[in-house]
Each structure stands twice: as C-alpha cells, then as structure tokens.
Tab-separated table of N, CA and C and ligand atoms in Angstrom:
chain	number	residue	atom	x	y	z
A	67	UNK	N	29.562	-20.289	9.611
A	67	UNK	CA	28.767	-19.674	9.484
A	67	UNK	C	28.735	-19.210	8.182
A	68	UNK	N	27.739	-18.934	7.488
A	68	UNK	CA	27.049	-18.693	6.444
A	68	UNK	C	26.471	-17.011	6.526
A	69	UNK	N	26.700	-16.401	5.245
A	69	UNK	CA	25.856	-15.394	5.065
A	69	UNK	C	25.141	-15.421	3.996
A	70	UNK	N	23.840	-14.558	3.782
A	70	UNK	CA	22.963	-14.889	2.849
A	70	UNK	C	22.588	-13.528	2.710
A	71	UNK	N	22.419	-12.830	1.574
A	71	UNK	CA	21.749	-11.718	1.424
A	71	UNK	C	20.310	-11.925	0.624
A	72	UNK	N	19.563	-10.768	1.428
A	72	UNK	CA	18.015	-11.192	0.718
A	72	UNK	C	17.527	-9.833	-0.204
A	73	UNK	N	17.393	-10.257	-1.418
A	73	UNK	CA	17.136	-8.258	-2.393
A	73	UNK	C	15.198	-8.504	-2.523
A	74	UNK	N	14.950	-7.226	-1.909
A	74	UNK	CA	14.038	-6.802	-2.755
A	74	UNK	C	13.678	-6.674	-4.028
A	75	UNK	N	12.930	-7.260	-5.148
A	75	UNK	CA	12.393	-7.155	-6.072
A	75	UNK	C	12.056	-5.495	-6.762
A	76	UNK	N	12.095	-4.564	-7.208
A	76	UNK	CA	11.469	-3.604	-8.110
A	76	UNK	C	11.481	-2.894	-9.172
A	77	UNK	N	10.002	-2.464	-9.724
A	77	UNK	CA	10.033	-2.127	-10.746
A	77	UNK	C	10.034	-0.224	-10.632
A	78	UNK	N	10.646	0.560	-11.280
A	78	UNK	CA	10.909	1.997	-11.445
A	78	UNK	C	10.380	2.310	-12.817
A	79	UNK	N	9.028	3.270	-13.181
A	79	UNK	CA	8.769	4.285	-13.698
A	79	UNK	C	8.508	5.422	-13.614
A	80	UNK	N	8.256	5.238	-14.485
A	80	UNK	CA	7.508	7.211	-14.604
A	80	UNK	C	6.772	6.949	-14.811
A	81	UNK	N	5.218	8.471	-14.070
A	81	UNK	CA	3.764	7.866	-14.202
A	81	UNK	C	3.072	7.239	-15.571
A	82	UNK	N	4.372	8.190	-16.411
A	82	UNK	CA	2.758	8.107	-17.836
A	82	UNK	C	3.380	6.890	-18.598
A	83	UNK	N	4.903	6.076	-18.017
A	83	UNK	CA	4.759	4.785	-18.613
A	83	UNK	C	3.650	3.372	-18.176
A	84	UNK	N	3.013	3.895	-16.933
A	84	UNK	CA	2.630	2.767	-15.811
A	84	UNK	C	1.005	2.424	-16.988
A	85	UNK	N	0.770	1.105	-17.458
A	85	UNK	CA	-0.455	1.131	-17.960
A	85	UNK	C	-1.532	1.630	-16.885
A	86	UNK	N	-2.848	1.751	-17.846
A	86	UNK	CA	-3.291	2.964	-17.805
A	86	UNK	C	-4.384	2.681	-16.171
A	87	UNK	N	-4.853	1.125	-16.226
A	87	UNK	CA	-5.005	0.916	-14.976
A	87	UNK	C	-4.200	0.716	-13.597
A	88	UNK	N	-2.896	0.921	-13.206
A	88	UNK	CA	-2.174	1.110	-12.745
A	88	UNK	C	-2.459	3.104	-12.537
A	89	UNK	N	-2.356	3.109	-13.158
A	89	UNK	CA	-2.603	5.134	-13.605
A	89	UNK	C	-3.594	5.264	-12.810
A	90	UNK	N	-4.784	4.984	-13.112
A	90	UNK	CA	-6.151	5.232	-12.530
A	90	UNK	C	-6.480	4.905	-11.106
A	91	UNK	N	-5.815	3.897	-10.590
A	91	UNK	CA	-5.523	3.332	-9.030
A	91	UNK	C	-4.619	4.691	-8.167
A	92	UNK	N	-3.673	4.903	-8.730
A	92	UNK	CA	-2.545	6.237	-8.405
A	92	UNK	C	-3.707	7.352	-8.376
A	93	UNK	N	-4.609	7.749	-9.235
A	93	UNK	CA	-5.685	8.714	-9.326
A	93	UNK	C	-6.378	8.747	-8.140
A	94	UNK	N	-6.800	7.448	-7.676
A	94	UNK	CA	-7.928	7.134	-6.634
A	94	UNK	C	-6.795	8.134	-5.865
A	95	UNK	N	-6.000	7.388	-5.313
A	95	UNK	CA	-5.128	7.665	-4.130
A	95	UNK	C	-4.675	9.170	-3.933
A	96	UNK	N	-4.169	9.717	-4.997
A	96	UNK	CA	-4.352	10.843	-4.551
A	96	UNK	C	-5.519	11.867	-3.977
A	97	UNK	N	-6.184	11.302	-5.021
A	97	UNK	CA	-7.686	11.556	-4.950
A	97	UNK	C	-8.102	11.771	-3.397
A	98	UNK	N	-7.856	10.719	-3.244
A	98	UNK	CA	-7.818	10.638	-1.365
A	98	UNK	C	-7.324	11.075	-0.357
A	99	UNK	N	-6.010	11.838	-0.603
A	99	UNK	CA	-5.178	12.439	0.112
A	99	UNK	C	-6.286	13.427	0.288
A	100	UNK	N	-7.157	14.122	0.311
A	100	UNK	CA	-7.473	15.097	0.748
A	100	UNK	C	-8.438	15.071	1.773
A	101	UNK	N	-9.054	13.672	1.730
A	101	UNK	CA	-9.808	13.552	2.560
A	101	UNK	C	-8.643	13.377	3.838
A	102	UNK	N	-7.589	12.672	3.874
A	102	UNK	CA	-7.002	12.621	5.092
A	102	UNK	C	-7.323	13.153	5.812
A	103	UNK	N	-7.377	12.609	7.567
A	103	UNK	CA	-7.740	13.403	8.826
A	103	UNK	C	-6.068	13.455	9.296
A	104	UNK	N	-5.132	14.643	9.390
A	104	UNK	CA	-3.862	14.471	9.396
A	104	UNK	C	-3.601	15.617	10.445
A	105	UNK	N	-4.687	15.903	11.260
A	105	UNK	CA	-3.980	17.301	11.760
A	105	UNK	C	-2.598	17.494	12.947
A	106	UNK	N	-2.610	16.523	12.991
A	106	UNK	CA	-0.697	15.950	14.017
A	106	UNK	C	0.484	16.868	13.364
A	107	UNK	N	0.174	15.304	12.384
A	107	UNK	CA	1.672	15.322	11.649
A	107	UNK	C	1.509	16.035	10.240
A	108	UNK	N	0.430	16.636	10.036
A	108	UNK	CA	0.469	17.357	7.787
A	108	UNK	C	1.038	16.671	6.912
A	109	UNK	N	0.620	14.809	7.424
A	109	UNK	CA	1.592	14.231	6.625
A	109	UNK	C	0.172	12.914	5.624
A	110	UNK	N	-0.426	13.801	4.530
A	110	UNK	CA	-1.661	13.152	4.136
A	110	UNK	C	-1.616	12.074	3.149
A	111	UNK	N	-1.498	10.832	3.244
A	111	UNK	CA	-1.469	9.474	2.643
A	111	UNK	C	-2.573	9.111	2.382
A	112	UNK	N	-3.471	8.711	1.167
A	112	UNK	CA	-4.285	8.271	0.251
A	112	UNK	C	-3.758	6.351	0.082
A	113	UNK	N	-4.982	6.382	0.204
A	113	UNK	CA	-4.488	4.395	-0.404
A	113	UNK	C	-5.532	3.338	-1.677
A	114	UNK	N	-5.694	3.321	-2.636
A	114	UNK	CA	-6.564	2.856	-3.588
A	114	UNK	C	-6.258	1.661	-3.927
A	115	UNK	N	-7.352	0.587	-3.446
A	115	UNK	CA	-7.254	-1.143	-3.872
A	115	UNK	C	-8.110	-1.310	-4.869
A	116	UNK	N	-7.514	-2.503	-5.924
A	116	UNK	CA	-8.670	-2.742	-7.041
A	116	UNK	C	-8.489	-4.193	-6.185
A	117	UNK	N	-10.099	-4.692	-6.436
A	117	UNK	CA	-10.051	-5.938	-5.941
A	117	UNK	C	-10.452	-6.976	-7.396
A	118	UNK	N	-10.703	-8.161	-7.088
A	118	UNK	CA	-11.197	-9.128	-8.307
A	118	UNK	C	-11.790	-8.809	-8.927
A	119	UNK	N	-12.846	-8.699	-8.185
A	119	UNK	CA	-14.156	-8.107	-9.055
A	119	UNK	C	-14.563	-7.113	-9.589
A	120	UNK	N	-13.144	-5.782	-9.771
A	120	UNK	CA	-12.718	-4.559	-10.030
A	120	UNK	C	-13.535	-3.419	-9.294
A	121	UNK	N	-13.871	-4.168	-8.091
A	121	UNK	CA	-14.953	-2.508	-7.025
A	121	UNK	C	-13.336	-2.280	-6.554
A	122	UNK	N	-13.418	-1.093	-6.672
A	122	UNK	CA	-12.740	0.209	-6.390
A	122	UNK	C	-12.347	1.146	-4.528
A	123	UNK	N	-11.448	0.559	-3.403
A	123	UNK	CA	-12.316	0.949	-2.351
A	123	UNK	C	-11.019	1.710	-1.872
A	124	UNK	N	-11.096	3.197	-1.603
A	124	UNK	CA	-10.440	3.727	-1.067
A	124	UNK	C	-10.389	4.457	0.121
A	125	UNK	N	-8.957	4.855	0.357
A	125	UNK	CA	-9.073	5.011	2.616
A	125	UNK	C	-8.298	5.704	2.362
A	126	UNK	N	-7.746	6.408	3.302
A	126	UNK	CA	-6.985	7.551	3.842
A	126	UNK	C	-7.093	7.703	5.730
A	127	UNK	N	-5.315	8.178	5.778
A	127	UNK	CA	-4.785	8.155	6.925
A	127	UNK	C	-5.692	9.369	8.047
A	128	UNK	N	-5.579	7.943	9.211
A	128	UNK	CA	-7.128	9.284	10.509
A	128	UNK	C	-5.982	8.963	12.057
A	129	UNK	N	-5.764	10.345	11.830
A	129	UNK	CA	-5.015	10.646	13.489
A	129	UNK	C	-5.950	11.040	14.298
A	130	UNK	N	-5.269	11.064	15.521
A	130	UNK	CA	-5.973	11.078	17.053
A	130	UNK	C	-5.249	11.453	17.948
A	131	UNK	N	-5.461	12.325	18.636
A	131	UNK	CA	-5.049	13.052	19.256
A	131	UNK	C	-4.316	12.444	21.041
A	132	UNK	N	-5.226	11.698	21.066
A	132	UNK	CA	-3.846	10.107	21.638
A	132	UNK	C	-2.923	9.714	20.064
A	133	UNK	N	-1.781	9.574	20.258
A	133	UNK	CA	-1.442	9.594	18.685
A	133	UNK	C	-1.981	8.083	17.921
A	134	UNK	N	-1.315	6.590	19.006
A	134	UNK	CA	-0.934	5.907	19.063
A	134	UNK	C	-2.488	5.043	18.315
A	135	UNK	N	-4.013	5.642	17.959
A	135	UNK	CA	-5.260	5.083	18.099
A	135	UNK	C	-4.755	5.565	16.567
A	136	UNK	N	-4.128	6.402	15.978
A	136	UNK	CA	-5.400	6.648	14.526
A	136	UNK	C	-4.595	5.599	13.309
A	137	UNK	N	-4.246	5.271	12.108
A	137	UNK	CA	-4.274	4.829	11.981
A	137	UNK	C	-4.211	4.423	9.777
A	138	UNK	N	-3.616	4.278	9.837
A	138	UNK	CA	-2.368	4.434	8.291
A	138	UNK	C	-3.257	4.399	7.201
A	139	UNK	N	-3.217	5.377	5.797
A	139	UNK	CA	-4.184	4.997	4.826
A	139	UNK	C	-4.613	3.588	4.348
A	140	UNK	N	-3.204	2.838	4.332
A	140	UNK	CA	-2.749	1.070	3.764
A	140	UNK	C	-4.043	0.727	4.471
A	141	UNK	N	-4.403	0.382	6.541
A	141	UNK	CA	-4.737	0.020	6.771
A	141	UNK	C	-6.127	0.059	6.675
A	142	UNK	N	-6.110	1.533	6.890
A	142	UNK	CA	-7.939	2.654	6.780
A	142	UNK	C	-8.264	1.063	5.431
A	143	UNK	N	-8.046	1.345	4.472
A	143	UNK	CA	-8.553	0.724	3.113
A	143	UNK	C	-8.475	-0.383	2.861
A	144	UNK	N	-7.531	-1.058	3.839
A	144	UNK	CA	-7.131	-2.901	3.407
A	144	UNK	C	-8.955	-3.714	4.700
A	145	UNK	N	-8.392	-2.886	5.944
A	145	UNK	CA	-9.740	-3.221	6.062
A	145	UNK	C	-11.197	-3.190	5.832
A	146	UNK	N	-11.377	-2.568	5.851
A	146	UNK	CA	-12.246	-1.495	4.727
A	146	UNK	C	-12.777	-3.051	3.921
A	147	UNK	N	-11.620	-3.383	2.820
A	147	UNK	CA	-11.714	-3.694	1.815
A	147	UNK	C	-12.341	-5.120	1.963
A	148	UNK	N	-11.794	-5.988	3.201
A	148	UNK	CA	-11.461	-7.479	3.484
A	148	UNK	C	-12.892	-7.247	4.857
A	149	UNK	N	-13.886	-6.433	5.166
A	149	UNK	CA	-14.870	-6.426	5.951
A	149	UNK	C	-16.048	-6.538	4.868
A	150	UNK	N	-15.854	-5.682	3.497
A	150	UNK	CA	-17.156	-5.566	2.883
A	150	UNK	C	-16.532	-6.390	2.163
A	151	UNK	N	-15.306	-7.359	1.278
A	151	UNK	CA	-15.557	-8.451	0.265
A	151	UNK	C	-14.633	-9.323	1.052
A	152	UNK	N	-15.102	-9.677	1.896
A	152	UNK	CA	-14.678	-11.038	2.877
A	152	UNK	C	-13.893	-12.306	2.080
A	153	UNK	N	-14.835	-12.172	0.713
A	153	UNK	CA	-15.010	-13.393	-0.450
A	153	UNK	C	-13.561	-13.208	-1.716
A	154	UNK	N	-13.218	-11.893	-1.335
A	154	UNK	CA	-12.844	-11.264	-3.025
A	154	UNK	C	-11.461	-11.069	-2.706
A	155	UNK	N	-10.767	-11.956	-3.738
A	155	UNK	CA	-8.859	-11.100	-3.506
A	155	UNK	C	-8.551	-9.923	-3.839
A	156	UNK	N	-7.514	-9.537	-3.308
A	156	UNK	CA	-7.243	-7.867	-3.399
A	156	UNK	C	-5.887	-8.212	-5.269
A	157	UNK	N	-6.134	-7.207	-6.032
A	157	UNK	CA	-5.532	-6.821	-6.920
A	157	UNK	C	-3.974	-6.908	-6.714
A	158	UNK	N	-4.651	-5.368	-6.375
A	158	UNK	CA	-3.692	-4.171	-6.322
A	158	UNK	C	-3.536	-2.843	-5.204
A	159	UNK	N	-2.510	-2.910	-4.691
A	159	UNK	CA	-2.638	-1.201	-4.131
A	159	UNK	C	-1.856	0.345	-4.321
A	160	UNK	N	-1.873	0.922	-4.272
A	160	UNK	CA	-1.850	2.162	-4.867
A	160	UNK	C	-1.678	3.213	-4.039
A	161	UNK	N	-0.543	4.262	-3.378
A	161	UNK	CA	-0.588	5.028	-2.628
A	161	UNK	C	0.451	6.309	-2.635
A	162	UNK	N	-0.129	7.114	-2.435
A	162	UNK	CA	0.713	8.311	-2.648
A	162	UNK	C	0.246	9.191	-1.241
A	163	UNK	N	1.483	9.866	-0.637
A	163	UNK	CA	0.964	10.840	0.099
A	163	UNK	C	1.298	12.701	0.065
A	164	UNK	N	1.419	13.442	0.323
A	164	UNK	CA	1.090	14.758	0.549
A	164	UNK	C	1.562	15.578	2.213
A	165	UNK	N	2.802	16.279	1.993
A	165	UNK	CA	3.475	16.938	2.912
A	165	UNK	C	4.013	18.140	2.007
A	166	UNK	N	3.975	19.908	3.485
A	166	UNK	CA	4.058	20.472	2.899
A	166	UNK	C	3.609	20.892	0.980
A	167	UNK	N	2.312	20.839	1.233
A	167	UNK	CA	2.107	21.433	-0.054
A	167	UNK	C	2.258	20.774	-1.477
A	168	UNK	N	3.177	19.806	-1.441
A	168	UNK	CA	3.153	18.799	-2.863
A	168	UNK	C	3.432	17.308	-2.974
A	169	UNK	N	3.028	16.335	-3.686
A	169	UNK	CA	2.475	15.164	-3.357
A	169	UNK	C	4.310	15.135	-2.866
A	170	UNK	N	4.730	13.312	-2.143
A	170	UNK	CA	6.250	13.476	-1.722
A	170	UNK	C	6.642	13.147	-3.647
A	171	UNK	N	8.395	13.641	-3.799
A	171	UNK	CA	8.533	12.877	-5.451
A	171	UNK	C	9.255	11.913	-5.468
A	172	UNK	N	10.384	11.338	-3.937
A	172	UNK	CA	10.213	9.483	-4.364
A	172	UNK	C	9.561	8.500	-3.747
A	173	UNK	N	8.990	6.990	-4.092
A	173	UNK	CA	7.392	6.627	-3.608
A	173	UNK	C	7.308	6.835	-2.257
A	174	UNK	N	6.456	7.190	-2.012
A	174	UNK	CA	5.822	6.277	-0.123
A	174	UNK	C	5.964	5.478	0.067
A	175	UNK	N	6.503	5.447	0.987
A	175	UNK	CA	6.712	3.834	1.356
A	175	UNK	C	5.895	3.336	2.448
A	176	UNK	N	5.562	2.104	3.135
A	176	UNK	CA	4.480	1.511	3.987
A	176	UNK	C	5.282	1.596	4.998
A	177	UNK	N	4.587	1.333	6.428
A	177	UNK	CA	5.105	1.389	7.689
A	177	UNK	C	5.271	-0.301	8.159
A	178	UNK	N	5.731	-0.599	9.106
A	178	UNK	CA	6.540	-2.227	9.657
A	178	UNK	C	4.940	-2.873	9.300
A	179	UNK	N	3.829	-2.200	9.887
A	179	UNK	CA	2.992	-1.856	10.357
A	179	UNK	C	1.967	-2.576	9.334
A	180	UNK	N	1.549	-1.689	8.599
A	180	UNK	CA	1.027	-1.536	7.225
A	180	UNK	C	1.781	-2.981	6.662
A	181	UNK	N	2.606	-3.436	6.252
A	181	UNK	CA	3.313	-3.996	5.547
A	181	UNK	C	2.990	-5.699	6.330
A	182	UNK	N	2.069	-5.663	7.581
A	182	UNK	CA	2.052	-6.712	8.353
A	182	UNK	C	0.300	-7.004	7.480
A	183	UNK	N	0.283	-6.361	7.387
A	183	UNK	CA	-1.639	-6.345	7.307
A	183	UNK	C	-1.363	-6.384	5.784
A	184	UNK	N	-0.863	-5.795	5.336
A	184	UNK	CA	-1.268	-6.343	3.460
A	184	UNK	C	-0.559	-7.313	3.309
A	185	UNK	N	0.337	-8.276	3.871
A	185	UNK	CA	0.854	-9.479	3.825
A	185	UNK	C	-0.160	-10.050	4.363
A	186	UNK	N	-0.766	-10.556	5.284
A	186	UNK	CA	-1.676	-11.374	5.716
A	186	UNK	C	-3.062	-11.674	4.603
A	187	UNK	N	-3.199	-10.291	4.094
A	187	UNK	CA	-4.511	-10.444	2.691
A	187	UNK	C	-3.822	-11.325	1.646
A	188	UNK	N	-2.208	-10.961	1.168
A	188	UNK	CA	-1.891	-11.803	0.608
A	188	UNK	C	-2.188	-13.035	0.364
A	189	UNK	N	-1.878	-13.689	1.993
A	189	UNK	CA	-1.193	-15.128	1.984
A	189	UNK	C	-2.951	-15.642	2.274
A	190	UNK	N	-3.864	-14.799	2.710
A	190	UNK	CA	-4.863	-15.266	2.918
A	190	UNK	C	-6.112	-15.589	1.863
A	191	UNK	N	-5.490	-14.531	0.785
A	191	UNK	CA	-6.519	-15.065	-0.809
A	191	UNK	C	-5.584	-15.641	-1.239
A	192	UNK	N	-4.232	-16.289	-0.398
A	192	UNK	CA	-3.168	-16.952	-1.473
A	192	UNK	C	-2.798	-16.457	-2.965
A	193	UNK	N	-2.818	-15.130	-3.220
A	193	UNK	CA	-2.862	-14.567	-4.498
A	193	UNK	C	-1.872	-13.264	-4.263
A	194	UNK	N	-1.093	-12.769	-5.608
A	194	UNK	CA	-0.196	-11.418	-4.905
A	194	UNK	C	-1.204	-9.763	-5.515
A	195	UNK	N	-0.715	-9.239	-4.648
A	195	UNK	CA	-1.298	-7.836	-3.915
A	195	UNK	C	0.073	-6.892	-4.925
A	196	UNK	N	-0.591	-6.989	-6.257
A	196	UNK	CA	1.228	-5.594	-6.689
A	196	UNK	C	0.751	-4.246	-6.190
A	197	UNK	N	1.846	-3.927	-5.815
A	197	UNK	CA	2.414	-2.757	-4.830
A	197	UNK	C	3.007	-1.307	-5.438
A	198	UNK	N	1.332	-0.695	-5.582
A	198	UNK	CA	2.509	0.283	-6.536
A	198	UNK	C	2.984	1.469	-5.251
A	199	UNK	N	3.818	2.079	-5.826
A	199	UNK	CA	3.901	3.696	-4.447
A	199	UNK	C	4.290	5.133	-5.695
A	200	UNK	N	3.435	5.504	-5.063
A	200	UNK	CA	3.807	6.672	-6.029
A	200	UNK	C	4.559	8.272	-5.172
A	201	UNK	N	5.555	8.563	-6.801
A	201	UNK	CA	6.160	9.728	-6.021
A	201	UNK	C	6.474	10.434	-6.864
A	202	UNK	N	5.920	12.037	-7.916
A	202	UNK	CA	6.046	12.352	-8.643
A	202	UNK	C	7.134	12.208	-10.161
A	203	UNK	N	8.413	12.132	-9.111
A	203	UNK	CA	9.787	11.500	-9.792
A	203	UNK	C	9.651	10.984	-10.642
A	204	UNK	N	9.260	9.294	-9.716
A	204	UNK	CA	9.185	8.484	-9.889
A	204	UNK	C	8.271	7.049	-9.643
A	205	UNK	N	7.821	5.856	-9.947
A	205	UNK	CA	7.211	4.961	-9.371
A	205	UNK	C	7.808	4.005	-9.025
A	206	UNK	N	7.562	2.959	-7.845
A	206	UNK	CA	7.409	1.869	-7.653
A	206	UNK	C	7.117	0.708	-7.625
A	207	UNK	N	7.080	-0.174	-9.095
A	207	UNK	CA	5.971	-1.576	-8.645
A	207	UNK	C	6.788	-3.074	-7.746
A	208	UNK	N	5.881	-3.104	-7.094
A	208	UNK	CA	6.310	-4.107	-6.643
A	208	UNK	C	5.470	-5.473	-6.928
A	209	UNK	N	5.697	-6.337	-7.447
A	209	UNK	CA	5.060	-7.808	-7.691
A	209	UNK	C	4.096	-8.595	-6.641
A	210	UNK	N	4.519	-8.139	-5.709
A	210	UNK	CA	3.869	-8.936	-4.556
A	210	UNK	C	4.372	-8.210	-3.070
A	211	UNK	N	3.627	-8.526	-2.053
A	211	UNK	CA	3.644	-8.085	0.089
A	211	UNK	C	5.076	-8.386	0.065
A	212	UNK	N	5.549	-10.076	-0.139
A	212	UNK	CA	5.984	-10.686	0.353
A	212	UNK	C	7.917	-9.548	-0.190
A	213	UNK	N	7.480	-8.829	-1.057
A	213	UNK	CA	8.812	-7.994	-1.523
A	213	UNK	C	9.598	-7.170	0.013
A	214	UNK	N	8.078	-6.603	0.523
A	214	UNK	CA	7.975	-5.645	1.263
A	214	UNK	C	8.732	-6.072	2.904
A	215	UNK	N	8.445	-7.358	2.249
A	215	UNK	CA	8.360	-7.951	3.812
A	215	UNK	C	9.058	-8.861	4.173
A	216	UNK	N	10.563	-9.562	3.506
A	216	UNK	CA	11.538	-10.596	3.990
A	216	UNK	C	11.396	-10.776	5.570
A	217	UNK	N	11.585	-12.256	5.558
A	217	UNK	CA	12.174	-12.415	7.195
A	217	UNK	C	10.077	-12.624	7.668
A	218	UNK	N	9.036	-13.001	7.072
A	218	UNK	CA	8.067	-12.040	7.645
A	218	UNK	C	7.466	-13.520	8.832
A	219	UNK	N	6.763	-12.282	9.446
A	219	UNK	CA	6.369	-13.563	10.993
A	219	UNK	C	4.765	-13.741	10.064
A	220	UNK	N	4.248	-15.106	9.771
A	220	UNK	CA	3.604	-15.547	9.144
A	220	UNK	C	2.057	-16.800	9.824
A	221	UNK	N	1.405	-17.235	9.648
A	221	UNK	CA	0.296	-17.931	10.057
A	221	UNK	C	1.276	-19.360	10.357
A	222	UNK	N	2.093	-19.726	9.469
A	222	UNK	CA	2.815	-21.785	9.543
A	222	UNK	C	4.104	-21.134	10.609
A	223	UNK	N	4.586	-20.282	11.464
A	223	UNK	CA	5.048	-19.941	12.665
A	223	UNK	C	4.495	-20.328	14.058
A	224	UNK	N	3.225	-19.708	13.285
A	224	UNK	CA	2.657	-20.084	15.199
A	224	UNK	C	2.462	-21.893	15.290
A	225	UNK	N	2.920	-22.681	14.352
A	225	UNK	CA	2.516	-24.275	14.715
A	225	UNK	C	4.106	-24.130	15.162
A	226	UNK	N	5.393	-23.633	14.964
A	226	UNK	CA	6.277	-23.856	15.372
A	226	UNK	C	6.880	-24.670	14.639
B	423	THU	N1	1.328	7.004	7.138
B	423	THU	C1	0.475	6.303	6.602
B	423	THU	O1	-0.834	6.309	6.419
B	423	THU	N2	0.666	5.472	5.457
B	423	THU	C2	2.382	5.017	5.306
B	423	THU	O2	2.862	4.768	4.535
B	423	THU	C3	3.172	5.851	6.321
B	423	THU	C4	2.652	6.992	7.369
B	423	THU	C5	0.364	8.109	8.306
B	423	THU	C6	0.601	7.923	9.743
B	423	THU	C7	0.233	8.654	10.516
B	423	THU	O3	-0.539	8.947	9.894
B	423	THU	C8	1.039	9.415	9.103
B	423	THU	O4	1.405	8.828	8.108
B	423	THU	C9	2.487	10.197	9.596
B	423	THU	O5	2.852	9.078	9.815
C-alpha cells in the first residue's frame, strides 16, 4: 500500500495587492452580480472572463423553478465565451458572490460541475486559465483550473 497527498496551490491576496487587470475583472464580476436571477436561493453570483484577444465576457447565475434546470454564473459566462469566440483561448476568470446584503467575506469557490466545464476549456485551448476567487477579506489566485480539480476526468480517459 502507498499513500499519496495531492496539493492545491493557491495564492492569497488582499484586493489592493492584486494587479490592476485582476482588480478590473473582479470589478466586472461584482457588477454582474446585480444581474443574477436567483429568486430561489438568494445567492447572487457574477463571473467575468478575459479572453486572449482582450474581450471581456460576463455572466451570472440563472435559476429556475425546476431547480436543476438553472445554471451557475461560471458556466453561463464560459459557454457564452466559447460559443461566441470558439477559436479564442481564455486567459482568466473571476467570480464574486453576494448574499444576505453583502459580498462573501471568504472567496466563493466553483461547484464541481463548473470545475469540469472550466477544465474542458483549459484543455481545449491548451492554455492555463487563471482563476480569481473574490472575497471581501481575501482573494484566492490559482494558476490554472487543474488546481481546482485533481484526479479529473478528461478526454484521455475516454481512450482507456
Ligand atoms: N452558484 C453559482 O452560480 N456559482 C457558484 O460557484 C456556486 C453556486 C449558484 C447556483 C445557484 O443558483 C446558487 O448559486 C446557489 O447554489
């Protein structure tokens, strides 16, 4: 028997310490929170994506009375980006969440399904996507999606 520990590398910053480009992307994600449609959970999430060509794409969660039919902010933004710019790699993604009258203090982290979708984009363009997770007290920076999804399922697994 062997044991193995898998690490997730992340950097923790205050908002003020971040590069201007990351601060800008967070600003866009926070703006997008106001457009979220979340009447069932009251949990409003905004996502902002920067593409390699400089284009900024935003999205927010879209809930539904048939709960599973709704979609998270990250996937709304990423699917839109990939649909509109199928040949342009994604550089970075920022998310922010607002509930009970304030932005979360600790960074909001993407759900499992979103991690899988973000990973597909990272692999599709063979280009790391910087992940920026916003909280009012601290911001997490991850160098790629792979950090969020160790032991992932990806296309090489399909070959067997
Ligand atoms: N949600 C997101 O949009 N992104 C996340 O990272 C976490 C969860 C949404 C889904 C649902 O509309 C609400 O937040 C509560 O789970």
